[in-house]
Short mmCIF file of C-alpha atoms and ligand atoms in Angstrom, two decimals:
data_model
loop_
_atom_site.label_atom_id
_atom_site.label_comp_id
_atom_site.label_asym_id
_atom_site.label_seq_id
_atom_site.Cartn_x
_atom_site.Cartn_y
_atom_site.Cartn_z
CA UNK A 29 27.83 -4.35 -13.99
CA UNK A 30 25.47 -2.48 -11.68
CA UNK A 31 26.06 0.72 -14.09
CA UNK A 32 25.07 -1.15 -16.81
CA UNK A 33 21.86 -2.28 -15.34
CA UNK A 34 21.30 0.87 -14.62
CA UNK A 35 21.75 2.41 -17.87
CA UNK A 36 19.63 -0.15 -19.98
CA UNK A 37 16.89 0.37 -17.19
CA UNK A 38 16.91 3.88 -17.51
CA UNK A 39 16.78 3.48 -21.43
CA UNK A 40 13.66 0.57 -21.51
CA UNK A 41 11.80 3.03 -18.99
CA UNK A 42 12.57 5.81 -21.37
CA UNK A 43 11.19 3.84 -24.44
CA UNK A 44 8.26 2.87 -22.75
CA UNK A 45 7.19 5.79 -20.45
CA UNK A 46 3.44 6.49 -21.13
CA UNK A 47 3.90 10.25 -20.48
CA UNK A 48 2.31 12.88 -18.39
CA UNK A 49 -1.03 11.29 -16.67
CA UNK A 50 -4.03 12.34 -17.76
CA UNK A 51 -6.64 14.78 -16.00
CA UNK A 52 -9.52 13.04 -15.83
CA UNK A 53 -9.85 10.13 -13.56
CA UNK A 54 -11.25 7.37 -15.79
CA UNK A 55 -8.44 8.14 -17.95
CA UNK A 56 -5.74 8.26 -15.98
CA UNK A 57 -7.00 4.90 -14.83
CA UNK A 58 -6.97 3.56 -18.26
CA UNK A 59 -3.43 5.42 -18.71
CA UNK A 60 -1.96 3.29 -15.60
CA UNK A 61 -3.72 0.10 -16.93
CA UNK A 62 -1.77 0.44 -20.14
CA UNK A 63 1.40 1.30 -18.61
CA UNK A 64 1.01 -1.89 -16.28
CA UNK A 65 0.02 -4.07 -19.07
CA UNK A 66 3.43 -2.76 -20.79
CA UNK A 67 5.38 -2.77 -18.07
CA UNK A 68 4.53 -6.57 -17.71
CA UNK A 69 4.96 -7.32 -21.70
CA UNK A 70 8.33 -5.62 -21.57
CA UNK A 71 9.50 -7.29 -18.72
CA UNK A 72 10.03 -4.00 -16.31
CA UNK A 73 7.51 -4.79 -13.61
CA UNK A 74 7.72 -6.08 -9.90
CA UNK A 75 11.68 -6.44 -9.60
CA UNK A 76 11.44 -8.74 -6.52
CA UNK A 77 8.67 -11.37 -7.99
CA UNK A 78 9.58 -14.72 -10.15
CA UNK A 79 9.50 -14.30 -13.94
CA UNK A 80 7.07 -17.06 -14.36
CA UNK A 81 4.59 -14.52 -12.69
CA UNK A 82 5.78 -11.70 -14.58
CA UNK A 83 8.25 -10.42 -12.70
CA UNK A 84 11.67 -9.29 -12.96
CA UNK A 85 13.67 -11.69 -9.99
CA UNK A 86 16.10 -9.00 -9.07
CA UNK A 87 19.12 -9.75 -6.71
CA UNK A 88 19.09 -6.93 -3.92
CA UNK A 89 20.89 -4.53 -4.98
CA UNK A 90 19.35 -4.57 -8.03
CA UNK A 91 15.87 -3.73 -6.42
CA UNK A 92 17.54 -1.02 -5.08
CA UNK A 93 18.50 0.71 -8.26
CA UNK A 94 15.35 -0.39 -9.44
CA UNK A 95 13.15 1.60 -6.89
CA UNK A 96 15.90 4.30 -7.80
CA UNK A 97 15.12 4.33 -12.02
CA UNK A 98 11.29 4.12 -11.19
CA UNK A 99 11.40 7.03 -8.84
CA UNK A 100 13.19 9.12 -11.02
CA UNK A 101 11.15 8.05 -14.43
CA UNK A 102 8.12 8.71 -12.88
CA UNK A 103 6.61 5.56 -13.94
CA UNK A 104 3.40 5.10 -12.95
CA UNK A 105 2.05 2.53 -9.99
CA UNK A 106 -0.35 -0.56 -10.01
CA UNK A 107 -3.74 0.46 -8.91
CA UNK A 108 -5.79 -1.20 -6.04
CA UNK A 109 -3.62 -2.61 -3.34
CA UNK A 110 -3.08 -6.46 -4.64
CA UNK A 111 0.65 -6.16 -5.57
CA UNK A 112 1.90 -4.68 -2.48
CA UNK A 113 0.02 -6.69 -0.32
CA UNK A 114 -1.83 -10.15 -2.14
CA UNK A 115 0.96 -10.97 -4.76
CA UNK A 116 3.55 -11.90 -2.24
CA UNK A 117 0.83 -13.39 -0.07
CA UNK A 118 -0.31 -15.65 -2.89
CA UNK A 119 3.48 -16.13 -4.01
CA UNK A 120 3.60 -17.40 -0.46
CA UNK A 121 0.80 -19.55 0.41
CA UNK A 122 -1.18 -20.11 -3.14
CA UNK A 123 -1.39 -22.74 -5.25
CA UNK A 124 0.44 -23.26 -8.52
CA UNK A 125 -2.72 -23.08 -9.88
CA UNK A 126 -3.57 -19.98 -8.03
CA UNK A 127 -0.14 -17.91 -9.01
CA UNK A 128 -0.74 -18.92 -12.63
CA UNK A 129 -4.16 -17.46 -12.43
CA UNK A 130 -3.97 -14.72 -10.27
CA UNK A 131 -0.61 -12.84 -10.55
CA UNK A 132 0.38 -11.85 -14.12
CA UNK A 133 -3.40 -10.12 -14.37
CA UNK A 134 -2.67 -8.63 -11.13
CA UNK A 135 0.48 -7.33 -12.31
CA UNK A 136 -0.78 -5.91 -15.47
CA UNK A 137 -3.91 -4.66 -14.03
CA UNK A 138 -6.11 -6.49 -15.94
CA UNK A 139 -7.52 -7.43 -12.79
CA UNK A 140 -7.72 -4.99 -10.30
CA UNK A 141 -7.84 -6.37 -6.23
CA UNK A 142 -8.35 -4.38 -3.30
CA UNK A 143 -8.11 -5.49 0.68
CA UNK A 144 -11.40 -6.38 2.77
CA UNK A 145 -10.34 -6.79 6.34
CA UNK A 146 -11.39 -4.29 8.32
CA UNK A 147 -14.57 -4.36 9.61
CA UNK A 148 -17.01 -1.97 11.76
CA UNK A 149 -15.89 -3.91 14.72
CA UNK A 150 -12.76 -5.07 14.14
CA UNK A 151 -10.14 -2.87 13.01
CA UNK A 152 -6.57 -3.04 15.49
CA UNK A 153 -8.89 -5.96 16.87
CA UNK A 154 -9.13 -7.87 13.29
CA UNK A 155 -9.67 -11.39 14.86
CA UNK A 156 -12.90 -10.39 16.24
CA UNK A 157 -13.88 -9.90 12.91
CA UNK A 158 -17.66 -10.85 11.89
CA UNK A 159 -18.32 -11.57 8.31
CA UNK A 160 -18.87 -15.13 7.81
CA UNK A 161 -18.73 -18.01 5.56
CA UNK A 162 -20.49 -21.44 5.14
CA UNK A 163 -20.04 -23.82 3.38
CA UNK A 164 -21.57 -24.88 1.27
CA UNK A 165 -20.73 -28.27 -1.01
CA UNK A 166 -18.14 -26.25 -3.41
CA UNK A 167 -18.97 -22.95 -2.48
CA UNK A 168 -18.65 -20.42 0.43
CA UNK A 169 -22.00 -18.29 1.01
CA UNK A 170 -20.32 -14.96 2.53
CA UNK A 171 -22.34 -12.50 4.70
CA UNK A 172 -21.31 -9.34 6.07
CA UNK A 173 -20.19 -6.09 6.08
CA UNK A 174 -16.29 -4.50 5.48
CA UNK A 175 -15.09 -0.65 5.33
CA UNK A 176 -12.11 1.39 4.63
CA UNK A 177 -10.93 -0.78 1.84
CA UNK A 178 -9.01 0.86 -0.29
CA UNK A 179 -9.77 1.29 -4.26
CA UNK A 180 -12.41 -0.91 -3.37
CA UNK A 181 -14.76 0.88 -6.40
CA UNK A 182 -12.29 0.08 -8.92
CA UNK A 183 -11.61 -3.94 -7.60
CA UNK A 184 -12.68 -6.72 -9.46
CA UNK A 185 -11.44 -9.08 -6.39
CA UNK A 186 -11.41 -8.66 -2.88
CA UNK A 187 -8.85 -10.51 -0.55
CA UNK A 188 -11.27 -11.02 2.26
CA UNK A 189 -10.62 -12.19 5.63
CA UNK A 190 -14.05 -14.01 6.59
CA UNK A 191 -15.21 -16.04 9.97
CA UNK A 192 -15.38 -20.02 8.93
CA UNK A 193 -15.24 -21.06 12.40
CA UNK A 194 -17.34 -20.47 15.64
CA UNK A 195 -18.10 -16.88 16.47
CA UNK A 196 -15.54 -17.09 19.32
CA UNK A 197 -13.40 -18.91 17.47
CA UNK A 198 -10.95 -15.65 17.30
CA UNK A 199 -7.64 -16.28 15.44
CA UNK A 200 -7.98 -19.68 15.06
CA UNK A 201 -11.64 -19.49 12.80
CA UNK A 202 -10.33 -17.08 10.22
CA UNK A 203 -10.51 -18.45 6.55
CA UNK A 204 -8.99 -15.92 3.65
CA UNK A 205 -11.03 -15.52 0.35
CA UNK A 206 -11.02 -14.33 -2.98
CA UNK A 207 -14.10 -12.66 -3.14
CA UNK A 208 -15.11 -11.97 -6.74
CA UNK A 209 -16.46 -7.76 -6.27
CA UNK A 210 -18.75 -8.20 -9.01
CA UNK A 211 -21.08 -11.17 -7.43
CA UNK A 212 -24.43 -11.05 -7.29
CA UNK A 213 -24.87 -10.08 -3.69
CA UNK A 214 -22.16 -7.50 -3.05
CA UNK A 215 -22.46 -3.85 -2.39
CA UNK A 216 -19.68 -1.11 -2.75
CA UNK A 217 -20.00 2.15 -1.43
CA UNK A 218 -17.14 4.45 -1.97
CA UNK A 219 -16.85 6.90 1.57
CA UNK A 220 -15.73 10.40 1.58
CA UNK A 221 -12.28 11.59 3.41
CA UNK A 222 -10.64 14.46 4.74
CA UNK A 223 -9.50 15.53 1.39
CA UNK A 224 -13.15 15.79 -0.14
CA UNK A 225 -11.89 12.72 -2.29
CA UNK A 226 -13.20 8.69 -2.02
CA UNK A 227 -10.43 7.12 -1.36
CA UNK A 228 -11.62 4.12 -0.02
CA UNK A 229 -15.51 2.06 0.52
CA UNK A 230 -17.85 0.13 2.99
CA UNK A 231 -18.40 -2.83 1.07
CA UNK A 232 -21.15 -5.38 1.95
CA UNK A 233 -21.78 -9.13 1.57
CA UNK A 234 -25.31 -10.37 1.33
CA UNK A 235 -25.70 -14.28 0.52
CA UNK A 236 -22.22 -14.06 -1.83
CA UNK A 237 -20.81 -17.35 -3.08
CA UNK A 238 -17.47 -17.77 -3.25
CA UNK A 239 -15.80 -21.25 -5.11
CA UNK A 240 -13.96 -23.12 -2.92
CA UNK A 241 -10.61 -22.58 -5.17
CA UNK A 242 -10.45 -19.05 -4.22
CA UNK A 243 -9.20 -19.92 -0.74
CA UNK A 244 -5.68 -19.49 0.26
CA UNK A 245 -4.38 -22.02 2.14
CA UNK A 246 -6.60 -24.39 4.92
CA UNK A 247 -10.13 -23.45 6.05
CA UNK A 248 -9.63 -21.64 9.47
CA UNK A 249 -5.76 -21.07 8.91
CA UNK A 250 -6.25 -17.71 7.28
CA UNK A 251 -4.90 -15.55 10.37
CA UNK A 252 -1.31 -16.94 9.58
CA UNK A 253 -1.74 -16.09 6.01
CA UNK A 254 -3.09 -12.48 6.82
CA UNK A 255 -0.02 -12.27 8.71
CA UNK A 256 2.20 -12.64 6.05
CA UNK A 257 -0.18 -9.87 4.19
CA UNK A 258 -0.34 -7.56 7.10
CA UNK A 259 3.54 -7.62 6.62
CA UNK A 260 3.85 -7.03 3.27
CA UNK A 261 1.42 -3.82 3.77
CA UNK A 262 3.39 -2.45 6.11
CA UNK A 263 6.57 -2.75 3.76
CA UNK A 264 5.05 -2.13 0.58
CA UNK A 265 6.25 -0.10 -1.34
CA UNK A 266 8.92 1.31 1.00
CA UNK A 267 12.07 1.67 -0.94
CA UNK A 268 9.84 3.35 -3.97
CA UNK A 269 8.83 5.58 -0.80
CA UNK A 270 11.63 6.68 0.37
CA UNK A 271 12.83 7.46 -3.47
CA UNK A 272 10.30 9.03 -3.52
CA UNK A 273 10.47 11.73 -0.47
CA UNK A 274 13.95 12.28 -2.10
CA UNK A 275 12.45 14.58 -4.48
CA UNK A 276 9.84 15.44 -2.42
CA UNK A 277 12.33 17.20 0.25
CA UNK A 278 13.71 19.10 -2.66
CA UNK A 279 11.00 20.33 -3.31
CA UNK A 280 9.90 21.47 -0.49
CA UNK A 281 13.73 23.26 -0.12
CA UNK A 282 12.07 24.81 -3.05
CA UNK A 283 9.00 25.52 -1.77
CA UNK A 284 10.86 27.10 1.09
CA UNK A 285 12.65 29.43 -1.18
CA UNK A 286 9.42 30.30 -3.02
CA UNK A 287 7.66 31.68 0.67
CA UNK A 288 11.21 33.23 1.52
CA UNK A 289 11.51 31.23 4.36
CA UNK A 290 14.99 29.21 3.33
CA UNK A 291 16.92 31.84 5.15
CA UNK A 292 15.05 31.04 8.59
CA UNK A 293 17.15 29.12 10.94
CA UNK A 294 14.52 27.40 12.60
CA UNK A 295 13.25 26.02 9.16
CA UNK A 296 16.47 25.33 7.83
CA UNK A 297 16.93 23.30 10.60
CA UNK A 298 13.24 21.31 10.14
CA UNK A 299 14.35 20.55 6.69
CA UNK A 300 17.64 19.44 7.43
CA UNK A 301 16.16 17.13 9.86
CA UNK A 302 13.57 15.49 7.25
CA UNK A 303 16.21 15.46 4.40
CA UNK A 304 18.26 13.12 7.44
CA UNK A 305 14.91 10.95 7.96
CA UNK A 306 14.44 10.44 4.28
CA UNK A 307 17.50 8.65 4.57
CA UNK A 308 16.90 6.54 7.11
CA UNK A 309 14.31 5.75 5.43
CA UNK A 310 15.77 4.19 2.55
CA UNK A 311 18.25 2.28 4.80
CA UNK A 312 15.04 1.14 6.58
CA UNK A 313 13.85 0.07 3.33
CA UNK A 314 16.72 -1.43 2.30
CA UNK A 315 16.92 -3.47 5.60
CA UNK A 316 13.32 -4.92 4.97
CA UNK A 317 14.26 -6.17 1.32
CA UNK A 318 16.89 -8.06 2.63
CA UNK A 319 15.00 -9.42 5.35
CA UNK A 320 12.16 -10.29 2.50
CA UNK A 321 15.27 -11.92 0.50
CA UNK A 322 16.51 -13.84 3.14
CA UNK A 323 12.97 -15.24 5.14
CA UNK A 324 10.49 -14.56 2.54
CA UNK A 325 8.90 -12.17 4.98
CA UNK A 326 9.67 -8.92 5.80
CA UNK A 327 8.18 -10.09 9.73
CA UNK A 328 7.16 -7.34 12.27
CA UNK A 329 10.38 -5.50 11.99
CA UNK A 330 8.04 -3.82 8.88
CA UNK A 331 6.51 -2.19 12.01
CA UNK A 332 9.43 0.02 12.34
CA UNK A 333 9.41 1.34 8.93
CA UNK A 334 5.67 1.96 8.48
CA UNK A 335 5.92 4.10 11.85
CA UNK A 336 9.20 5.52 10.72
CA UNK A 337 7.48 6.38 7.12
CA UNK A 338 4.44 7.77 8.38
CA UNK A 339 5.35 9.83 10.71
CA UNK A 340 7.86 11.38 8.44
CA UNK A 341 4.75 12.09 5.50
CA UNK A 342 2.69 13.88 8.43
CA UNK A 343 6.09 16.10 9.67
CA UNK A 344 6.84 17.25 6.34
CA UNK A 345 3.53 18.17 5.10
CA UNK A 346 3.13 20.14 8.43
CA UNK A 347 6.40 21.73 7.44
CA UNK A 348 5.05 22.68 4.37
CA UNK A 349 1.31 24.14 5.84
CA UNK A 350 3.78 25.85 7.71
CA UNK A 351 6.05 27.62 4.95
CA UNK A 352 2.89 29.23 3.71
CA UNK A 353 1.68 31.35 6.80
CA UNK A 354 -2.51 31.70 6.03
CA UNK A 355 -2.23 30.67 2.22
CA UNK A 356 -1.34 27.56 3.28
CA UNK A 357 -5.30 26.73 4.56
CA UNK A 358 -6.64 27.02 1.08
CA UNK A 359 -6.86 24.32 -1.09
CA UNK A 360 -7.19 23.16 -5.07
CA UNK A 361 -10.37 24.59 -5.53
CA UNK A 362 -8.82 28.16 -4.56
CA UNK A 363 -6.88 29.82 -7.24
CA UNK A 364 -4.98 31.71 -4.43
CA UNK A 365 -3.38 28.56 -3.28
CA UNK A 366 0.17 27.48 -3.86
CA UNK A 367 1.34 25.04 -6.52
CA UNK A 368 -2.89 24.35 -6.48
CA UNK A 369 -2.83 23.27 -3.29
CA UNK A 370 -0.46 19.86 -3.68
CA UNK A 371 0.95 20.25 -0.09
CA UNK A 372 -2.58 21.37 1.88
CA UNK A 373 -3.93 18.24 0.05
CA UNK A 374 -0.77 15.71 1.27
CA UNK A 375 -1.44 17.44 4.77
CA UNK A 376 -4.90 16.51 4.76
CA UNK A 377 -4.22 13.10 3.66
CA UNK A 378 -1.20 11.85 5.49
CA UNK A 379 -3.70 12.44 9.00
CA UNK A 380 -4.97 8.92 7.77
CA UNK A 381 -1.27 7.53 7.20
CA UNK A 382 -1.05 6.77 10.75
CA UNK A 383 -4.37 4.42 10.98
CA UNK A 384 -4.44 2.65 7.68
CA UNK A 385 -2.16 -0.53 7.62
CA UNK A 386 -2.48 -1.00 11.50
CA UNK A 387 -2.32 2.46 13.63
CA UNK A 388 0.84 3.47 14.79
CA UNK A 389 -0.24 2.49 18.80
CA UNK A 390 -0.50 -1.05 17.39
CA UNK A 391 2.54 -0.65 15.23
CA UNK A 392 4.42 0.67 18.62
CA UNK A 393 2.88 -2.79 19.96
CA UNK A 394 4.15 -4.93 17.95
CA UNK A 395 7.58 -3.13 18.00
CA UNK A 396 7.46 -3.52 21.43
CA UNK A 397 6.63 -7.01 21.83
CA UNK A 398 7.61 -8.58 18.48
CA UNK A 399 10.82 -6.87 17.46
CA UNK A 400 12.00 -5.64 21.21
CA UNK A 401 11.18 -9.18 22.92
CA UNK A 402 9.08 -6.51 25.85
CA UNK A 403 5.96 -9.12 27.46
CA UNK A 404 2.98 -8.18 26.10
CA UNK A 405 0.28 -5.36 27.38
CA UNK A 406 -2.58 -6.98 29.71
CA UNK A 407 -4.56 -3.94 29.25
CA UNK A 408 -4.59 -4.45 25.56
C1 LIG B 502 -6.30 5.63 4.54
C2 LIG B 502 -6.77 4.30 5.07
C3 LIG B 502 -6.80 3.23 4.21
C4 LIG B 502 -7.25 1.98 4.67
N1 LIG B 502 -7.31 0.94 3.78
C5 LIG B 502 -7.80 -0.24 4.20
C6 LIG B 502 -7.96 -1.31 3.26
O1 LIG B 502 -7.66 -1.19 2.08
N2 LIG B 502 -8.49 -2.47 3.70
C7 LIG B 502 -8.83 -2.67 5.03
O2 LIG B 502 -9.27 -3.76 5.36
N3 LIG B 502 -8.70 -1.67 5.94
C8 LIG B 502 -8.20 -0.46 5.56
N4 LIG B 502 -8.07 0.58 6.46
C9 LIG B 502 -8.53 0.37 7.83
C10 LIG B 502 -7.42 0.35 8.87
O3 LIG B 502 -6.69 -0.86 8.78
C11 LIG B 502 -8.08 0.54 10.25
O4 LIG B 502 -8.64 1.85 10.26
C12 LIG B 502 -7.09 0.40 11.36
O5 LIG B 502 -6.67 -0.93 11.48
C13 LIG B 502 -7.69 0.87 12.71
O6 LIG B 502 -8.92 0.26 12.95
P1 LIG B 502 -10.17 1.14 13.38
O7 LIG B 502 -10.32 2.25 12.40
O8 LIG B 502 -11.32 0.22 13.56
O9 LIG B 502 -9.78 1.80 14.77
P2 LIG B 502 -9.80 1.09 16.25
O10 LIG B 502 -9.21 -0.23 16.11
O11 LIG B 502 -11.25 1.18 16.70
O12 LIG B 502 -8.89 2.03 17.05
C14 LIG B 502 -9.35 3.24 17.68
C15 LIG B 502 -8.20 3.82 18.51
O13 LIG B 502 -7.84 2.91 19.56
C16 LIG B 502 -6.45 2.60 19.51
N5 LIG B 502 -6.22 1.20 19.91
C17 LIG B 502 -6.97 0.13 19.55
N6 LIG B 502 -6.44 -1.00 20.07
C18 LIG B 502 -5.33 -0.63 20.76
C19 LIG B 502 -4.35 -1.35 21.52
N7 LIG B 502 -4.40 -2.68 21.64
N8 LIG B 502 -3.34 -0.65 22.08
C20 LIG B 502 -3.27 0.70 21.93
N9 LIG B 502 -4.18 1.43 21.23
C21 LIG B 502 -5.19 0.78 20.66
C22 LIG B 502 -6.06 2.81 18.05
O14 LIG B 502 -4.68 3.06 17.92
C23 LIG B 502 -6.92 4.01 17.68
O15 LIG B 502 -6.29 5.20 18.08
C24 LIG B 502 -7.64 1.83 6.03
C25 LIG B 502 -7.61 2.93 6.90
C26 LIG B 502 -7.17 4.15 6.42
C27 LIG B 502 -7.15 5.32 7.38
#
């Protein structure tokens, strides 16, 4: 029975694959979009989500072989950062209302969200966070400031975390919002990163109202809610991840090969060692999907694979800097550099894998104290 899900799976993603992605970035945009939309039509998108939402409500072990067909096809992702990360939140917490209008746009990226929590301020620390909202009749007014939010100048919602209660009011005056990104009032300014790319924005809030219908759950219960988000960063995505690296550490076997380094014991060794990791991986994966399955959450012991995970990206891609002696400083723009620069870029990026979603000192926190049952850090 599995074999036969896999089959037809691998045959519907065959019949709809949208090809190689564009060049351009506007177009590969619009080339994702359509795929998504598809994806959603055809009933091949978010395995784990109810098909009233547009999902697929997989049993386990079909997620698995899922997240196994998608690697393989190549299909492409959602962009922005709502169906990793809002979706289940929303699933979770949201109205009926709000599922039926929220998630099947989400899903098909008609509607693209990104994440505004972090703030100048508050970043490990997010319930000292600043940006605030009154009330006002049947509206919030938002004020304030966010950064590092992901996609942020593609969004056309923002899943906001925002200060309804006193400015002390810490955890317990934290309210979360669907902030719409094209309001009169708000400001999106896409930030450079290591990579020479804009991966993510500081975004700012200036008088924006918000109706009160775009709030998930009670005025000044949002922290609880976040929590359920924070979770779902931390394991989105993860199986799909590890499939992922599969190919990944072949290729870098290959890329080995290429640099005539495969004969090395040293690096035969290093790649043995990540081609074991990827594994665990998967069976960390794995682990989280049932947890998600059986408590609707995958709860903090996501901490262990996001550390696990990154980690992993940032040894590999040193690995592969590595394997290329001097060549392996130059990047896309040089036409010297190998397979035009792929693993220089990944190296440069995955530095920021350890500090988005939570920091991997606050992700060895909440190992510690969450998952390991240690008492908690009074210097923290
Ligand atoms: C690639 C990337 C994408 C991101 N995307 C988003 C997004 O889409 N939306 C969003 O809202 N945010 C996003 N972020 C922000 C991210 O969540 C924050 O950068 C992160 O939470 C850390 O906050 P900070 O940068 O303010 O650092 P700080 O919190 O100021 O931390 C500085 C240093 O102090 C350490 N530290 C702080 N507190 C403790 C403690 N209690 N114990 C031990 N060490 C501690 C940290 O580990 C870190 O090394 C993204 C970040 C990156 C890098």
């Amino acid at each position: 029975m599995d074999d036969d899900f896999r089959s037809d799976l691998r045959a519907r993603f065959a019949e709809h694959h949208p090809g190689k992605p564009p060049r351009g970035r506007a177009e590969r945009l619009a080339w994702q979009r359509a795929w998504c939309a598809t994806a959603v039509d055809e009933g091949l998108a978010a395995p784990s989500w109810p098909r009233e939402y547009g999902g697929m409500d997989l049993s386990f072990p079909h997620q698995v072989i899922y997240a196994e067909e998608a690697a393989r096809a190549r299909i492409p992702g959602v962009p922005g950062t709502g169906v990793g990360i809002a979706g289940p939140t929303i699933i979770r917490h949201g109205t009926e209302e709000q599922k039926q209008r929220f998630l099947r746009p989400m899903l098909r990226a008609d509607v693209i969200w990104a994440q505004g929590y972090s703030e100048p301020e508050a970043g490990s620390d997010l319930p000292s966070l600043r940006t605030t909202a009154r009330r006002d009749g049947d509206r919030y007014v938002v004020n304030g400031q966010k950064v590092w939010s992901s996609s942020a100048e593609i969004a056309d919602i923002l899943f906001s975390l925002v200060r309804t209660g006193a400015p002390d009011s810490g955890r317990d005056g934290i309210t979360y919002l669907l902030i719409d990104a094209h309001a009169p009032g708000v400001t999106v300014r896409p930030l450079r990163d290591l990579t020479g790319d804009s991966g993510f924005c500081e975004i700012f809030f200036d008088g924006v109202e918000v109706p009160v219908e775009n709030r998930i759950g009670e005025e000044d219960r949002g922290w609880g809610i976040a929590r359920t988000s924070l979770g779902h960063e931390r394991a989105a995505g993860a199986l799909t991840q590890a499939r992922f690296y599969d190919r990944i550490v072949n290729e870098l076997i290959e890329l080995a090969q290429q640099c005539g380094r495969a004969d090395d014991p040293v690096v035969r060794q290093r790649l043995a060692g990540l081609a074991a990791k990827q594994r665990i991986m998967s069976h960390n994966a794995a682990r989280m999907i049932a947890t998600i399955a059986r408590d609707g959450e995958p709860g903090p012991g996501s901490s262990t694979s996001r550390l696990f995970n990154t980690l992993f990206e940032q040894e590999l891609h040193e690995l592969a800097v590595d394997l290329q002696g001097p060549t392996g400083v130059l990047d896309r723009r040089d036409p010297h550099a190998i397979q035009k620069g792929r693993w220089t870029w990944g190296f440069l990026r995955t530095r920021a894998s350890t500090i988005g979603a939570g920091t991997s000192e606050i992700q060895r926190n909440t190992i510690a104290e969450r998952v390991l049952g240690l008492p908690h850090d009074p210097a923290a």
